[in-house]
JSON list of C-alpha atoms in Angstrom, two decimals:
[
{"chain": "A", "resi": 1, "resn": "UNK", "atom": "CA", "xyz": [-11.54, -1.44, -11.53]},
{"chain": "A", "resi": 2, "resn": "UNK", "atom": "CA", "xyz": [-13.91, 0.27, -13.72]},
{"chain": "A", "resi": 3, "resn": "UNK", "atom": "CA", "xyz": [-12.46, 3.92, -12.92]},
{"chain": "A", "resi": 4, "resn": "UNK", "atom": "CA", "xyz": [-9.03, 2.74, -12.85]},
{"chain": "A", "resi": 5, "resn": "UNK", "atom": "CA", "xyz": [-9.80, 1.55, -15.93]},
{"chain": "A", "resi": 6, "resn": "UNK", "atom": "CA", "xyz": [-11.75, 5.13, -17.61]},
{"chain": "A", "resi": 7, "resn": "UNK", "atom": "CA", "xyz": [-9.10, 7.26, -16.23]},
{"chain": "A", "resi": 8, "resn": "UNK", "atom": "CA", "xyz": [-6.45, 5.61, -18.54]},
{"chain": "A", "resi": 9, "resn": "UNK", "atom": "CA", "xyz": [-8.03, 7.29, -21.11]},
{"chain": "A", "resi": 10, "resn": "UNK", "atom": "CA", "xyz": [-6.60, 10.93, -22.37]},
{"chain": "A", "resi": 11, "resn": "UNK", "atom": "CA", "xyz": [-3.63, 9.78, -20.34]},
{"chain": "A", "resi": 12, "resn": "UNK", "atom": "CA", "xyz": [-0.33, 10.53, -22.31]},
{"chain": "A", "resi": 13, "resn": "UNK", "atom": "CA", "xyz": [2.09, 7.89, -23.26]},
{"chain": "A", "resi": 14, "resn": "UNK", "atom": "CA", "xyz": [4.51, 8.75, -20.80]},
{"chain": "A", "resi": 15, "resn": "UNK", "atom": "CA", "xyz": [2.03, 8.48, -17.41]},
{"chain": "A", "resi": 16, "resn": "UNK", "atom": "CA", "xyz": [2.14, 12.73, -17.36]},
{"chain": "A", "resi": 17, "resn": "UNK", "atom": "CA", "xyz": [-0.91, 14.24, -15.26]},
{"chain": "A", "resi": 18, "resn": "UNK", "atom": "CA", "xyz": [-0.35, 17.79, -13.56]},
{"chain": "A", "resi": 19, "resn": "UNK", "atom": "CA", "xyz": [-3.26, 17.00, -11.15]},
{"chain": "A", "resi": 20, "resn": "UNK", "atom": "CA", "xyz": [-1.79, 13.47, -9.70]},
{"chain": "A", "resi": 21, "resn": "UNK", "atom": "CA", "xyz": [1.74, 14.70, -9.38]},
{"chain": "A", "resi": 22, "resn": "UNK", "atom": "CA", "xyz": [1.00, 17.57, -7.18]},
{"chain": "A", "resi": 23, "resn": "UNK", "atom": "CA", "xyz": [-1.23, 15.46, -5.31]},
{"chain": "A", "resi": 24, "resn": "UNK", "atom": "CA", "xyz": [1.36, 12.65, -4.80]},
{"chain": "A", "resi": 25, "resn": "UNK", "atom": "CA", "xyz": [3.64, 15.53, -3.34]},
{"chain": "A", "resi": 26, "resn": "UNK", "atom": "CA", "xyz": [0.35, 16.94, -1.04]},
{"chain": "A", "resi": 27, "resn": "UNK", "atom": "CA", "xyz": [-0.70, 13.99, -0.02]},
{"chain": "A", "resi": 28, "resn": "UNK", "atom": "CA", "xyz": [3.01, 12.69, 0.65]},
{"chain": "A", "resi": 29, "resn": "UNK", "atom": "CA", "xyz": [4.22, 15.73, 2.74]},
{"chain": "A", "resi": 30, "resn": "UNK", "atom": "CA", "xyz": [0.77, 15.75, 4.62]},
{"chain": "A", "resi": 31, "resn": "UNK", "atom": "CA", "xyz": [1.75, 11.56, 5.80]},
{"chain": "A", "resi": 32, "resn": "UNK", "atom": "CA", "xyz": [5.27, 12.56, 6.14]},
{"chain": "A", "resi": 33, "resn": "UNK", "atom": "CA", "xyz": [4.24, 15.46, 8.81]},
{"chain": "A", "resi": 34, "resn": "UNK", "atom": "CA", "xyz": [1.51, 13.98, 10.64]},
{"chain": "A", "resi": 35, "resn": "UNK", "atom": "CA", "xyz": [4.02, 10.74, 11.08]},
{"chain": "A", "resi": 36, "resn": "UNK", "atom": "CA", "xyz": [6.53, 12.47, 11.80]},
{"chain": "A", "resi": 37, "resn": "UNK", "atom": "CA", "xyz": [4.72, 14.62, 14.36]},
{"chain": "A", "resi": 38, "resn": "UNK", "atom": "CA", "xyz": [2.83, 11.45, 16.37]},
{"chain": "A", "resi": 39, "resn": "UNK", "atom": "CA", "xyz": [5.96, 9.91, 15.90]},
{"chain": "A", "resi": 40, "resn": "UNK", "atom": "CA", "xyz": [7.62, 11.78, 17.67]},
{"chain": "A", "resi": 41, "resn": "UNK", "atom": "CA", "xyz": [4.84, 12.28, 20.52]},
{"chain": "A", "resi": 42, "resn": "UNK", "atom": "CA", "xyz": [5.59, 8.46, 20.91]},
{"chain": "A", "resi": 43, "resn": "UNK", "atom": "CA", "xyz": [8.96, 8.63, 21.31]},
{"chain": "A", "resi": 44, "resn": "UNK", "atom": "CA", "xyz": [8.80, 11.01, 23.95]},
{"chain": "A", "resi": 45, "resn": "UNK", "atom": "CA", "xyz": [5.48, 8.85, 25.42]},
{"chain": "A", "resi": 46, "resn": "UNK", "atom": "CA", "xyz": [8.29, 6.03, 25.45]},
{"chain": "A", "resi": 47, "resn": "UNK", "atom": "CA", "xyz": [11.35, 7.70, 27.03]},
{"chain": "A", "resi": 48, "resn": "UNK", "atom": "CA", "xyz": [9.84, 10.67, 29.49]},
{"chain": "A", "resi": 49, "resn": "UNK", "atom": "CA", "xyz": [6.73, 9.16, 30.30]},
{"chain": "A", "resi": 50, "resn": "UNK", "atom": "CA", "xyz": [7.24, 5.52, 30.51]},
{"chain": "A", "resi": 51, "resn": "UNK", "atom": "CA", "xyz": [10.94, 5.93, 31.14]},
{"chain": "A", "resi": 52, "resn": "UNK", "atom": "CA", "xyz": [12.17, 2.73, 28.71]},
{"chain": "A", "resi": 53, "resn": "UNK", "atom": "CA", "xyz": [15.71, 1.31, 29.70]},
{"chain": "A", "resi": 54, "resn": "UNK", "atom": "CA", "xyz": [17.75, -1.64, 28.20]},
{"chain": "A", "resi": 55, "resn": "UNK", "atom": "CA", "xyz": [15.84, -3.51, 31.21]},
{"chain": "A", "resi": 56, "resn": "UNK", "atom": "CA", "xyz": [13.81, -6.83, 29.97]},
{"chain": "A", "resi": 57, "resn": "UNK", "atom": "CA", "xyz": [11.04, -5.63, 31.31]},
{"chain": "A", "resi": 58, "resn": "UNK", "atom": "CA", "xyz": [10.91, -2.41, 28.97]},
{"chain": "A", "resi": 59, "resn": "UNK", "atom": "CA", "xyz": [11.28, -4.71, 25.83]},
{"chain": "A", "resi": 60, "resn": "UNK", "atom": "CA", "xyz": [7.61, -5.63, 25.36]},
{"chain": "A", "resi": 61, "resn": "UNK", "atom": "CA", "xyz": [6.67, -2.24, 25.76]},
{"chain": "A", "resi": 62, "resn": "UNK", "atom": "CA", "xyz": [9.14, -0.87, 23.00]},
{"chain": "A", "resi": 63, "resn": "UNK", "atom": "CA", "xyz": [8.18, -3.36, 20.74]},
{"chain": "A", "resi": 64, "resn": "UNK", "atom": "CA", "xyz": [4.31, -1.84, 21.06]},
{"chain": "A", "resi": 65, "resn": "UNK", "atom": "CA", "xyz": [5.67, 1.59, 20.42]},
{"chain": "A", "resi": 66, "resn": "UNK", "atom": "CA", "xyz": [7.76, 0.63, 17.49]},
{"chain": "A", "resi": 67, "resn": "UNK", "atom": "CA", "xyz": [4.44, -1.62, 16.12]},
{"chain": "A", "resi": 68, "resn": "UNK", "atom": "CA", "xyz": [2.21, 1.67, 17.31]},
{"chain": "A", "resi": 69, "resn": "UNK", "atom": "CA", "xyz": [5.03, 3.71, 15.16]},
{"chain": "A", "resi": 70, "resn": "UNK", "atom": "CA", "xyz": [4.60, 1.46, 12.51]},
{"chain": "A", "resi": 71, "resn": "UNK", "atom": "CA", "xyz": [0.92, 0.92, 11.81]},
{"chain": "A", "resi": 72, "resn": "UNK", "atom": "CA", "xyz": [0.96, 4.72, 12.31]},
{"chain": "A", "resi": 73, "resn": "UNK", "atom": "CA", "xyz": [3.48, 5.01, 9.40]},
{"chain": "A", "resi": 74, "resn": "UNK", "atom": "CA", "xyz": [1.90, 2.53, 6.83]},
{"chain": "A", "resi": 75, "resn": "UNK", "atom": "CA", "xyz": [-1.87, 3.70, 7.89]},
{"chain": "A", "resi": 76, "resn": "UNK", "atom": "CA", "xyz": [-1.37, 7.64, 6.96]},
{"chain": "A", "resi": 77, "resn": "UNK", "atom": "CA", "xyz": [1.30, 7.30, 4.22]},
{"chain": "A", "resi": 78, "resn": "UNK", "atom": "CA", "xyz": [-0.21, 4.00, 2.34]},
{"chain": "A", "resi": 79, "resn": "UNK", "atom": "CA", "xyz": [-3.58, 5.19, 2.50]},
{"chain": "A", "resi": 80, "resn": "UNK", "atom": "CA", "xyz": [-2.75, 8.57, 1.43]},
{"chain": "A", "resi": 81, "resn": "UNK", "atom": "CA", "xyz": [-0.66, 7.64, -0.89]},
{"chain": "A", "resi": 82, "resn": "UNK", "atom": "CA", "xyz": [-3.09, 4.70, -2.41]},
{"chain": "A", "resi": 83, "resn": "UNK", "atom": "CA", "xyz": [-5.48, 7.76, -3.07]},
{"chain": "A", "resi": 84, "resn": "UNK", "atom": "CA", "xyz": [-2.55, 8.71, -5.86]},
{"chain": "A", "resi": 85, "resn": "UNK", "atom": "CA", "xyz": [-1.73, 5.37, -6.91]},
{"chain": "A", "resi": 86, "resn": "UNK", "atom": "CA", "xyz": [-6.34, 4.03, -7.27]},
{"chain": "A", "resi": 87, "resn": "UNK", "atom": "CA", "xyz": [-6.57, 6.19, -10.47]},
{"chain": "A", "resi": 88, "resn": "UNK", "atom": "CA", "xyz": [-4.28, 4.44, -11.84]},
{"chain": "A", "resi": 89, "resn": "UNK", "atom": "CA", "xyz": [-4.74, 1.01, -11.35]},
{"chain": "A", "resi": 90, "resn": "UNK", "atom": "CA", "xyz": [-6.99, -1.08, -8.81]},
{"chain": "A", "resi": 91, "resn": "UNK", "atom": "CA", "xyz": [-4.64, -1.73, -6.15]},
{"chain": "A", "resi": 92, "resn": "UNK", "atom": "CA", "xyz": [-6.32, -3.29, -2.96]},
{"chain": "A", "resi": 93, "resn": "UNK", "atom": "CA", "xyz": [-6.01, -0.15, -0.29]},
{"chain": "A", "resi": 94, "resn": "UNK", "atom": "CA", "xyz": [-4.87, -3.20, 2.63]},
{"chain": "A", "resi": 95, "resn": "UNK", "atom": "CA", "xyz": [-2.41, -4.62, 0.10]},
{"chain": "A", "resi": 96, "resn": "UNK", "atom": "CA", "xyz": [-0.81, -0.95, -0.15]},
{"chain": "A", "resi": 97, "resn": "UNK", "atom": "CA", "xyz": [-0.90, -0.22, 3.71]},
{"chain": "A", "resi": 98, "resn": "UNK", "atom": "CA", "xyz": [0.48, -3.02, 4.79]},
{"chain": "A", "resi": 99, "resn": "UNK", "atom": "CA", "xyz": [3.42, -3.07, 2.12]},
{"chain": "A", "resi": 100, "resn": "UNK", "atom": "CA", "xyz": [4.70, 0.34, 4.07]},
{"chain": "A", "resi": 101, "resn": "UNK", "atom": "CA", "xyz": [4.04, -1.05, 7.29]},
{"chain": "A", "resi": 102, "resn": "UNK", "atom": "CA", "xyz": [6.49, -3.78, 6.94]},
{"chain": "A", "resi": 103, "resn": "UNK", "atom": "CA", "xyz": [9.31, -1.49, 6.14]},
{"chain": "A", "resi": 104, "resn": "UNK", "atom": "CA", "xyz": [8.08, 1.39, 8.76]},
{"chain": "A", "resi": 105, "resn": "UNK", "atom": "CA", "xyz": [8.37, -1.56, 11.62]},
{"chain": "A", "resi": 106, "resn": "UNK", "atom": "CA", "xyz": [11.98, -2.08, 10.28]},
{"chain": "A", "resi": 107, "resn": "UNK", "atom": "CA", "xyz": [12.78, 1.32, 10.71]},
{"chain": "A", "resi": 108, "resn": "UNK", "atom": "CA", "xyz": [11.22, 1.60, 14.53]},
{"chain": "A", "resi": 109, "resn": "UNK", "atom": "CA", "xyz": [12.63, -1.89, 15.47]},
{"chain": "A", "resi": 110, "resn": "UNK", "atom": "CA", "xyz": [16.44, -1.41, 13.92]},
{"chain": "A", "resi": 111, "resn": "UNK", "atom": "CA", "xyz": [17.01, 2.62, 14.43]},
{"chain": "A", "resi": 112, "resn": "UNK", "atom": "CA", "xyz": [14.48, 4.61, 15.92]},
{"chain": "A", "resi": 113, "resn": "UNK", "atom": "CA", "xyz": [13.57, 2.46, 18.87]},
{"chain": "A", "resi": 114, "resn": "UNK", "atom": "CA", "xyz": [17.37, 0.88, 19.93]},
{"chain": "A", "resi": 115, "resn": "UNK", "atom": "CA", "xyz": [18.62, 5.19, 19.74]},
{"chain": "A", "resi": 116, "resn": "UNK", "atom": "CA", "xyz": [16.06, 6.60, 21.94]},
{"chain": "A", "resi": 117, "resn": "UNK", "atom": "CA", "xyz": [16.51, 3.31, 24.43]},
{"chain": "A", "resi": 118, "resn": "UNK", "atom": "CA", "xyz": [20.23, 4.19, 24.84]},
{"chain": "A", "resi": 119, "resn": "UNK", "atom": "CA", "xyz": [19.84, 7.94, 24.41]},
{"chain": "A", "resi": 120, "resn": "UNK", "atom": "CA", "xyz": [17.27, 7.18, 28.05]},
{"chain": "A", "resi": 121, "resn": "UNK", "atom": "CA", "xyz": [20.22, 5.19, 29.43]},
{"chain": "A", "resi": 122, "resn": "UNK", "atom": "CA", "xyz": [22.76, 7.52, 28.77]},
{"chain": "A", "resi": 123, "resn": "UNK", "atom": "CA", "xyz": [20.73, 10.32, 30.20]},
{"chain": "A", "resi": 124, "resn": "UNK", "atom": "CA", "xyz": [20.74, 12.12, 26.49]},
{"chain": "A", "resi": 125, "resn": "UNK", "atom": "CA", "xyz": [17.64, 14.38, 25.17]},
{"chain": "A", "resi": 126, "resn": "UNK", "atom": "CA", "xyz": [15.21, 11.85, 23.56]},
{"chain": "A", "resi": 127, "resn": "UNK", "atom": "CA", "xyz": [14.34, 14.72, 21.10]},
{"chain": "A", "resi": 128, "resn": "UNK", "atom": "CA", "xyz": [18.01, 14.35, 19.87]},
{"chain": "A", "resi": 129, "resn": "UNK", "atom": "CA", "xyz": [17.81, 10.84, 19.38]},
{"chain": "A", "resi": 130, "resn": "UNK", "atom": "CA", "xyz": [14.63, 11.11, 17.18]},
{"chain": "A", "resi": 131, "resn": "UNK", "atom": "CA", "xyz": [16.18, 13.27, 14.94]},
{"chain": "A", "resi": 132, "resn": "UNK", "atom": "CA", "xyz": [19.14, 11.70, 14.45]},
{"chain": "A", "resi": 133, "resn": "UNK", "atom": "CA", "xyz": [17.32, 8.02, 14.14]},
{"chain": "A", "resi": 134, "resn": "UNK", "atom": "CA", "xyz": [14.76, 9.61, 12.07]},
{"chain": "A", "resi": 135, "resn": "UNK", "atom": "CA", "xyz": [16.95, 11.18, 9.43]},
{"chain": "A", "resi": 136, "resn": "UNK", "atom": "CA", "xyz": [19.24, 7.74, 9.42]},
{"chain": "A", "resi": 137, "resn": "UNK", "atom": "CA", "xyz": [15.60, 5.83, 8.69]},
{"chain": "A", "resi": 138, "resn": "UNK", "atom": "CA", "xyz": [15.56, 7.69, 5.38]},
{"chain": "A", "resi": 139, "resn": "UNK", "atom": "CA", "xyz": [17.84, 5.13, 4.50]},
{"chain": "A", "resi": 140, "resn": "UNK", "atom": "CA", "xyz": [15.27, 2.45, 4.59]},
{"chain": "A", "resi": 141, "resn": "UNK", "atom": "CA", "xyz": [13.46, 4.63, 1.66]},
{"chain": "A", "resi": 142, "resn": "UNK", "atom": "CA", "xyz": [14.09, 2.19, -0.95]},
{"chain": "A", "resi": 143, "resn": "UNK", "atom": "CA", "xyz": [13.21, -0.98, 0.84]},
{"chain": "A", "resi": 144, "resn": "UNK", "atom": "CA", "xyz": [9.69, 0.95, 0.75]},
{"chain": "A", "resi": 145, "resn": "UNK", "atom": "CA", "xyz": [10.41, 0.93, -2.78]},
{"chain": "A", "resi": 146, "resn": "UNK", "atom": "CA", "xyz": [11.04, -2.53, -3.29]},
{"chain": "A", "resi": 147, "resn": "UNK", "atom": "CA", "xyz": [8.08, -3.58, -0.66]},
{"chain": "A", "resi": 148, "resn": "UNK", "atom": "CA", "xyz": [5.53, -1.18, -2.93]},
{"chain": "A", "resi": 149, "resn": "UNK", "atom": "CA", "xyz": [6.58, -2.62, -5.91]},
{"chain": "A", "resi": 150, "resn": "UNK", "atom": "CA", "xyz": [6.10, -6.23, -4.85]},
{"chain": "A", "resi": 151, "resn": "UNK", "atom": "CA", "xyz": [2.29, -5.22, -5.27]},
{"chain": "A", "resi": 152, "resn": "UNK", "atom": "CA", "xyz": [2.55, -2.89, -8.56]},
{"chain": "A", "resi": 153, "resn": "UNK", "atom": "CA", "xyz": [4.42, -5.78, -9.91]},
{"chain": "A", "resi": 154, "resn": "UNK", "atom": "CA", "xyz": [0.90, -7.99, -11.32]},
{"chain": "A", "resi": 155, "resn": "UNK", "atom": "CA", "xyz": [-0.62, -4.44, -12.48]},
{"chain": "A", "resi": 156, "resn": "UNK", "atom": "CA", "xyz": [2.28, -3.22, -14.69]},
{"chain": "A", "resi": 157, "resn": "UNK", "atom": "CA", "xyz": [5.62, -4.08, -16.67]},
{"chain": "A", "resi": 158, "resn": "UNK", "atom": "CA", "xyz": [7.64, -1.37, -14.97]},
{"chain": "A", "resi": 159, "resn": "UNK", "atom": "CA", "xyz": [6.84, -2.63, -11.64]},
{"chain": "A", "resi": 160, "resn": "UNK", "atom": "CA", "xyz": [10.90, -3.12, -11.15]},
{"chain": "A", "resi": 161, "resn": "UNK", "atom": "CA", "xyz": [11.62, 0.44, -11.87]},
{"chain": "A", "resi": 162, "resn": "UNK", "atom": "CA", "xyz": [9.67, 1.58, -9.15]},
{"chain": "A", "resi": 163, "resn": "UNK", "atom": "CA", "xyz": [12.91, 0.53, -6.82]},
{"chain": "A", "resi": 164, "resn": "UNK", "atom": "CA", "xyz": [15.22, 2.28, -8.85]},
{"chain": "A", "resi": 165, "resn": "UNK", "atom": "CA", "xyz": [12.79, 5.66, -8.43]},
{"chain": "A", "resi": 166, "resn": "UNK", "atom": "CA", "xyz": [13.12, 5.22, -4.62]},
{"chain": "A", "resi": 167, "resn": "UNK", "atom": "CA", "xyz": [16.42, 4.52, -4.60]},
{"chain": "A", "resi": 168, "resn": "UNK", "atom": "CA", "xyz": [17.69, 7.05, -6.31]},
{"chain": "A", "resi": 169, "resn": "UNK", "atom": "CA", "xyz": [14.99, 9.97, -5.03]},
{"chain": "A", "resi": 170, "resn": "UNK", "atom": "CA", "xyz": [16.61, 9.38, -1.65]},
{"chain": "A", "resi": 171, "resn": "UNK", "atom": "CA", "xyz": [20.45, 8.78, -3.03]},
{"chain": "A", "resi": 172, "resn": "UNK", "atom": "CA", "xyz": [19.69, 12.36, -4.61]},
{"chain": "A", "resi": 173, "resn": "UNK", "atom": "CA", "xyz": [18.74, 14.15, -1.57]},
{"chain": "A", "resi": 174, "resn": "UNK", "atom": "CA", "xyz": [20.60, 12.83, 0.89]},
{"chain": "A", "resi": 175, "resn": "UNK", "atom": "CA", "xyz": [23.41, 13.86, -1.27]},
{"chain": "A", "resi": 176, "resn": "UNK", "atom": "CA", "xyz": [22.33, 17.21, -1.92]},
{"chain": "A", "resi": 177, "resn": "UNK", "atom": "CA", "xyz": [21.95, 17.44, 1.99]},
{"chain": "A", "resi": 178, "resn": "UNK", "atom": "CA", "xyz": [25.15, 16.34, 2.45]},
{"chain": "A", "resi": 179, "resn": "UNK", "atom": "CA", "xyz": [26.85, 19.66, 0.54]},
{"chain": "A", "resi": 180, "resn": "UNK", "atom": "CA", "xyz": [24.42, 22.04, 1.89]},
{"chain": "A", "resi": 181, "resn": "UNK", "atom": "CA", "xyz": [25.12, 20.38, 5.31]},
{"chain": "A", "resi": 182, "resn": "UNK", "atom": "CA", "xyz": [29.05, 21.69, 3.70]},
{"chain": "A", "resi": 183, "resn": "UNK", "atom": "CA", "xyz": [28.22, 24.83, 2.62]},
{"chain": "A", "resi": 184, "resn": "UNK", "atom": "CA", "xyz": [25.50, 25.71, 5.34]},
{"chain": "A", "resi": 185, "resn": "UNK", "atom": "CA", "xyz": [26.77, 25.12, 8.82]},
{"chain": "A", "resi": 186, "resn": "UNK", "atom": "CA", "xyz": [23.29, 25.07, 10.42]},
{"chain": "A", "resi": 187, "resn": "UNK", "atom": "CA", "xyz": [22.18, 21.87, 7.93]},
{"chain": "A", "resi": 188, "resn": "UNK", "atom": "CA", "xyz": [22.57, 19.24, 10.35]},
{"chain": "A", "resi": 189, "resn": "UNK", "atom": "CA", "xyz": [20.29, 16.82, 9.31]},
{"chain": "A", "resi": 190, "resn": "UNK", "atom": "CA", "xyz": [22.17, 13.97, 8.61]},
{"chain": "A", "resi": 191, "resn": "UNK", "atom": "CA", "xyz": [24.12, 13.92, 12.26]},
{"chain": "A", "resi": 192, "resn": "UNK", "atom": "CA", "xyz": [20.71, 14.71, 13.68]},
{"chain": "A", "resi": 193, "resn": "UNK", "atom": "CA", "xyz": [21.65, 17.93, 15.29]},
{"chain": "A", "resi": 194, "resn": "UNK", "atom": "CA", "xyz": [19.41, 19.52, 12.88]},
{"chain": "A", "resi": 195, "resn": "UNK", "atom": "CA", "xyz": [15.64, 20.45, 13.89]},
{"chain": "A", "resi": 196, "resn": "UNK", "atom": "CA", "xyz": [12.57, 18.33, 13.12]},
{"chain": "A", "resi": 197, "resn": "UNK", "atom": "CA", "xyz": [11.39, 21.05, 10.39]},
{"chain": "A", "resi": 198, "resn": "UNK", "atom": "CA", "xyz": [14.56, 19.94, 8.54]},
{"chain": "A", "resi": 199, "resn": "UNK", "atom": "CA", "xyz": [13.85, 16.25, 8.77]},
{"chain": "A", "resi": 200, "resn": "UNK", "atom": "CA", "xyz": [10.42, 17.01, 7.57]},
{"chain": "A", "resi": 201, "resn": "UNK", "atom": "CA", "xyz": [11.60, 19.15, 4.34]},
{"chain": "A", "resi": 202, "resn": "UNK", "atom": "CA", "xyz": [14.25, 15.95, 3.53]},
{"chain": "A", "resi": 203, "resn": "UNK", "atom": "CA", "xyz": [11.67, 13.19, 3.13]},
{"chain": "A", "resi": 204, "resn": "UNK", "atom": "CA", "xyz": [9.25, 15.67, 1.78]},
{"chain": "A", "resi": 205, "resn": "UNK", "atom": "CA", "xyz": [12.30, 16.61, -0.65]},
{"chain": "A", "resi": 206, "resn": "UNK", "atom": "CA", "xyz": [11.91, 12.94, -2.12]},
{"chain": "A", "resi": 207, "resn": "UNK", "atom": "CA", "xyz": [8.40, 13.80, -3.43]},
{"chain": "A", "resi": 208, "resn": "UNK", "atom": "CA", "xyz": [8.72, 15.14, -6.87]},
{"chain": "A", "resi": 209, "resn": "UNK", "atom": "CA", "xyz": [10.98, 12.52, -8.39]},
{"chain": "A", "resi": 210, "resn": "UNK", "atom": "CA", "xyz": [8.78, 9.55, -7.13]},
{"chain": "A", "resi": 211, "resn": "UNK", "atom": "CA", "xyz": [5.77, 11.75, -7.85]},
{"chain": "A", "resi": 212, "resn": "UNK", "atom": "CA", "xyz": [7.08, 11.67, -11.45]},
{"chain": "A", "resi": 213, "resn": "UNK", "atom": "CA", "xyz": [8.16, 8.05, -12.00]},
{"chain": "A", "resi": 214, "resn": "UNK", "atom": "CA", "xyz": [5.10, 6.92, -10.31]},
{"chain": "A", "resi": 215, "resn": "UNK", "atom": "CA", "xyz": [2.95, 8.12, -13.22]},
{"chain": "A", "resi": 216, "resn": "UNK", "atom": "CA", "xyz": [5.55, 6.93, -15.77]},
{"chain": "A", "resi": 217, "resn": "UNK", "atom": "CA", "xyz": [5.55, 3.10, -14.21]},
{"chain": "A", "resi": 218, "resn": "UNK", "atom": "CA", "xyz": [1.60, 3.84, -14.22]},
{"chain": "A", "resi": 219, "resn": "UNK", "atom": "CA", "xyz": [1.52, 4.92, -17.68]},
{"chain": "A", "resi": 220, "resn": "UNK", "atom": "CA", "xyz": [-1.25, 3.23, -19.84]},
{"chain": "A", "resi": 221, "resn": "UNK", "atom": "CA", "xyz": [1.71, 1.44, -22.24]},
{"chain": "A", "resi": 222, "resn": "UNK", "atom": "CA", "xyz": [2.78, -0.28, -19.48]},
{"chain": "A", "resi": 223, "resn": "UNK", "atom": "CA", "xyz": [-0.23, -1.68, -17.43]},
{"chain": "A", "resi": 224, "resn": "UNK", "atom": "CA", "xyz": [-1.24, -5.06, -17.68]},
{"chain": "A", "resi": 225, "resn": "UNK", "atom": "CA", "xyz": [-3.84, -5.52, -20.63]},
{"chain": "A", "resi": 226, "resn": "UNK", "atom": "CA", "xyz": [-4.09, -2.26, -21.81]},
{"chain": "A", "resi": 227, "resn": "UNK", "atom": "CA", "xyz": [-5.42, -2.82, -24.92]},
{"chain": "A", "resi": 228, "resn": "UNK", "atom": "CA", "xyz": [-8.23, -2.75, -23.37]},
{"chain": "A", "resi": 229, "resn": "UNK", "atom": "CA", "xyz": [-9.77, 0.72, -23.20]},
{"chain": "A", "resi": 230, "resn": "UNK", "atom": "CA", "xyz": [-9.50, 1.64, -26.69]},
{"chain": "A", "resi": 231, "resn": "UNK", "atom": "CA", "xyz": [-12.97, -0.33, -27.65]},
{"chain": "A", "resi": 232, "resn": "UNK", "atom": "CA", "xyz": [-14.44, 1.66, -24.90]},
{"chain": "A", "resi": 233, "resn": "UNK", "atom": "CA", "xyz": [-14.06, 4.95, -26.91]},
{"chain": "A", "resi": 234, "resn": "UNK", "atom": "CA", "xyz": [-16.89, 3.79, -28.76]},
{"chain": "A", "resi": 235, "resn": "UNK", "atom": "CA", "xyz": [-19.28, 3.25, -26.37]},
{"chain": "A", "resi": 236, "resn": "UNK", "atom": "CA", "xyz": [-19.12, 7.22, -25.34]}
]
């Protein structure tokens, strides 16, 4: 708590610090990668290797893929991101892992999962049916939002427009995908004919606005007791 607590101070009113944003955006696209990446080495562990069907007898080993997925997903992105979000305030590292698991099983269970299951039955490329589940799980962006700020919510008063950043991060650039996907015939992220680099560069795209409003929601006027530092200054 103690260095959450000294790093408030030089901090500008409005949460700005060059340092933290680019890291949110390194440490962000690094998680969204690697995911990404393993993910998709599961998917194809799932369908070419292990040959999954609709069969009951399949169903217990989706569901430890899509948990594998998961863990995978709120392990790499909550811890990196937690790195980001420490400096700021003394959120538990568990308590921030396991509010993007929660979400990230969602996303395997619901989409990812149930499209490469049929795409095995229907004798489709598996590959196909990652990218197109894995650029319709974007969707699920903001219920990260809303899961993350469940735990920002007892360290600061802005803790509610943390959802609103999500949402609208992702609203933004799935629109602005949408008219390049227009104007650029080979944008096909969004009916998952696209390639994986693409998916990669649209979550990745999310970055800088949520990189911004996190600071701002973490800004020093809007933590919980911080009064707080200012008799500190005269102790240095």
């Amino acid at each position: 708590m103690t260095a959450s607590s000294s790093s408030q101070r030089g901090v500008p009113a409005n949460g700005w610090d060059a340092r933290l944003y680019w890291l949110w955006i390194w440490y962000n696209s690094i998680a969204f990668v690697t995911v990404l990446t393993i993910g998709f080495l599961l998917v194809l562990l799932g369908s070419d290797v292990l040959h999954l069907t609709l069969a009951s007898r399949h169903v217990l080993v989706a569901l430890v893929i899509a948990t594998l997925g998961a863990v995978l997903f709120g392990g790499v992105l909550g811890a990196l991101q937690w790195l980001v979000v420490r400096e700021r305030v003394p959120v538990p590292r568990r308590r921030w892992i396991v509010a993007n698991i929660g979400p990230a099983l969602l996303a395997w269970l619901l989409v990812i999962m149930p499209a490469v299951i049929n795409a095995q039955n229907s004798q489709e490329e598996a590959s196909t049916a990652y990218l197109l589940a894995a650029s319709q799980a974007l969707a699920l962006g903001p219920l990260l939002g809303l899961s993350q700020s469940l735990v920002l919510r007892e360290f600061t008063s802005r803790w509610a427009w943390w959802i609103g950043a999500n949402l609208l991060s992702w609203l933004v650039v799935n629109a602005v995908i949408f008219l390049l996907s227009r104007l650029v015939g080979g944008l096909n992220v969004i009916t998952g004919n696209g390639s994986i680099a693409e998916v990669y560069l649209s979550l990745i795209a999310t970055t800088p606005l949520t990189g911004r409003m996190l600071l701002w929601v973490l800004a020093p006027s809007a933590l919980a007791g911080s009064e707080q530092p200012q008799p500190r200054e005269s102790t240095r």
